[in-house]
Amino acid sequence: MIQDIIGYIAGLVIIVSWIPQVVKSYKTKNVNDLSIIMIILILTGTVLWISYALLVKDKPVFAVNAVLVILISYLLYLKIKYEK
């Protein structure tokens, strides 16, 4: 049980670390400094973590990465929409 709590806390920290970038990109509509390759690689890694979590039945890893895939997908959407 303690490992799940640590997993959720660690995941929350990671999720919170992405929020300022997503909010800034949304507000400023400026995504020029973001690398589309980086976004795609992070999105791919996140999807792979979800697959792993499903295979080993790891709820914290699944929950965190499910939220991250939404955040990173939205960032990719903003990058494509506002790229100059």
PDB file of C-alpha atoms in Angstrom:
ATOM      1  CA  MET A   1       0.000   0.000   0.000  1.00  0.00           C
ATOM      2  CA  ILE A   2       2.791   2.453   0.811  1.00  0.00           C
ATOM      3  CA  GLN A   3       4.268   1.872  -2.652  1.00  0.00           C
ATOM      4  CA  ASP A   4       0.951   2.890  -4.229  1.00  0.00           C
ATOM      5  CA  ILE A   5       0.840   6.080  -2.166  1.00  0.00           C
ATOM      6  CA  ILE A   6       4.398   6.926  -3.189  1.00  0.00           C
ATOM      7  CA  GLY A   7       3.488   6.174  -6.803  1.00  0.00           C
ATOM      8  CA  TYR A   8       0.469   8.475  -6.733  1.00  0.00           C
ATOM      9  CA  ILE A   9       2.444  11.280  -5.066  1.00  0.00           C
ATOM     10  CA  ALA A  10       5.287  10.952  -7.569  1.00  0.00           C
ATOM     11  CA  GLY A  11       2.793  10.955 -10.408  1.00  0.00           C
ATOM     12  CA  LEU A  12       1.044  14.013  -9.062  1.00  0.00           C
ATOM     13  CA  VAL A  13       4.356  15.869  -9.000  1.00  0.00           C
ATOM     14  CA  ILE A  14       5.006  14.913 -12.642  1.00  0.00           C
ATOM     15  CA  ILE A  15       1.496  15.955 -13.699  1.00  0.00           C
ATOM     16  CA  VAL A  16       1.775  19.286 -11.889  1.00  0.00           C
ATOM     17  CA  SER A  17       5.131  19.921 -13.579  1.00  0.00           C
ATOM     18  CA  TRP A  18       3.461  19.806 -17.031  1.00  0.00           C
ATOM     19  CA  ILE A  19       0.537  22.089 -16.206  1.00  0.00           C
ATOM     20  CA  PRO A  20       2.445  25.409 -16.376  1.00  0.00           C
ATOM     21  CA  GLN A  21       3.716  24.595 -19.889  1.00  0.00           C
ATOM     22  CA  VAL A  22       0.261  23.636 -21.133  1.00  0.00           C
ATOM     23  CA  VAL A  23      -1.327  26.741 -19.577  1.00  0.00           C
ATOM     24  CA  LYS A  24       1.403  29.036 -20.939  1.00  0.00           C
ATOM     25  CA  SER A  25       1.093  27.553 -24.428  1.00  0.00           C
ATOM     26  CA  TYR A  26      -2.677  27.940 -24.321  1.00  0.00           C
ATOM     27  CA  LYS A  27      -2.612  31.535 -23.059  1.00  0.00           C
ATOM     28  CA  THR A  28       0.183  32.880 -25.251  1.00  0.00           C
ATOM     29  CA  LYS A  29      -0.527  30.717 -28.302  1.00  0.00           C
ATOM     30  CA  ASN A  30       3.257  30.644 -28.651  1.00  0.00           C
ATOM     31  CA  VAL A  31       4.671  27.145 -29.083  1.00  0.00           C
ATOM     32  CA  ASN A  32       7.709  27.983 -31.185  1.00  0.00           C
ATOM     33  CA  ASP A  33      10.168  26.916 -28.481  1.00  0.00           C
ATOM     34  CA  LEU A  34       8.587  23.476 -28.111  1.00  0.00           C
ATOM     35  CA  SER A  35      10.051  20.636 -30.123  1.00  0.00           C
ATOM     36  CA  ILE A  36       7.393  18.559 -31.860  1.00  0.00           C
ATOM     37  CA  ILE A  37       9.775  15.586 -31.782  1.00  0.00           C
ATOM     38  CA  MET A  38      10.081  15.912 -27.993  1.00  0.00           C
ATOM     39  CA  ILE A  39       6.305  16.071 -27.609  1.00  0.00           C
ATOM     40  CA  ILE A  40       5.789  13.009 -29.815  1.00  0.00           C
ATOM     41  CA  LEU A  41       8.488  11.035 -27.986  1.00  0.00           C
ATOM     42  CA  ILE A  42       7.037  11.884 -24.582  1.00  0.00           C
ATOM     43  CA  LEU A  43       3.562  10.978 -25.814  1.00  0.00           C
ATOM     44  CA  THR A  44       4.854   7.663 -27.171  1.00  0.00           C
ATOM     45  CA  GLY A  45       6.639   6.897 -23.905  1.00  0.00           C
ATOM     46  CA  THR A  46       3.514   7.745 -21.949  1.00  0.00           C
ATOM     47  CA  VAL A  47       1.379   5.408 -24.066  1.00  0.00           C
ATOM     48  CA  LEU A  48       3.973   2.670 -23.535  1.00  0.00           C
ATOM     49  CA  TRP A  49       3.834   3.269 -19.758  1.00  0.00           C
ATOM     50  CA  ILE A  50       0.051   2.847 -19.927  1.00  0.00           C
ATOM     51  CA  SER A  51       0.520  -0.451 -21.780  1.00  0.00           C
ATOM     52  CA  TYR A  52       3.034  -1.577 -19.165  1.00  0.00           C
ATOM     53  CA  ALA A  53       0.712  -0.593 -16.317  1.00  0.00           C
ATOM     54  CA  LEU A  54      -2.128  -2.595 -17.826  1.00  0.00           C
ATOM     55  CA  LEU A  55       0.097  -5.641 -18.263  1.00  0.00           C
ATOM     56  CA  VAL A  56       1.384  -5.630 -14.682  1.00  0.00           C
ATOM     57  CA  LYS A  57      -1.821  -4.207 -13.170  1.00  0.00           C
ATOM     58  CA  ASP A  58      -0.104  -1.151 -11.702  1.00  0.00           C
ATOM     59  CA  LYS A  59      -2.850   1.337 -10.863  1.00  0.00           C
ATOM     60  CA  PRO A  60      -0.662   4.343  -9.951  1.00  0.00           C
ATOM     61  CA  VAL A  61       1.382   4.101 -13.152  1.00  0.00           C
ATOM     62  CA  PHE A  62      -1.795   3.732 -15.200  1.00  0.00           C
ATOM     63  CA  ALA A  63      -3.610   6.634 -13.523  1.00  0.00           C
ATOM     64  CA  VAL A  64      -0.702   9.041 -13.793  1.00  0.00           C
ATOM     65  CA  ASN A  65       0.031   8.244 -17.405  1.00  0.00           C
ATOM     66  CA  ALA A  66      -3.640   8.376 -18.394  1.00  0.00           C
ATOM     67  CA  VAL A  67      -3.726  11.989 -17.178  1.00  0.00           C
ATOM     68  CA  LEU A  68      -0.363  12.730 -18.788  1.00  0.00           C
ATOM     69  CA  VAL A  69      -1.451  11.386 -22.164  1.00  0.00           C
ATOM     70  CA  ILE A  70      -4.313  13.907 -22.092  1.00  0.00           C
ATOM     71  CA  LEU A  71      -2.003  16.803 -21.147  1.00  0.00           C
ATOM     72  CA  ILE A  72       0.685  15.895 -23.664  1.00  0.00           C
ATOM     73  CA  SER A  73      -1.869  15.260 -26.420  1.00  0.00           C
ATOM     74  CA  TYR A  74      -3.319  18.704 -25.806  1.00  0.00           C
ATOM     75  CA  LEU A  75       0.167  20.207 -25.958  1.00  0.00           C
ATOM     76  CA  LEU A  76       0.712  18.427 -29.287  1.00  0.00           C
ATOM     77  CA  TYR A  77      -2.611  19.825 -30.506  1.00  0.00           C
ATOM     78  CA  LEU A  78      -1.527  23.341 -29.506  1.00  0.00           C
ATOM     79  CA  LYS A  79       1.834  22.859 -31.202  1.00  0.00           C
ATOM     80  CA  ILE A  80       0.188  21.832 -34.446  1.00  0.00           C
ATOM     81  CA  LYS A  81      -2.477  24.537 -34.242  1.00  0.00           C
ATOM     82  CA  TYR A  82      -0.202  27.483 -33.389  1.00  0.00           C
ATOM     83  CA  GLU A  83       3.037  26.509 -35.133  1.00  0.00           C
ATOM     84  CA  LYS A  84       4.276  29.358 -37.307  1.00  0.00           C
TER      85      LYS A  84
END
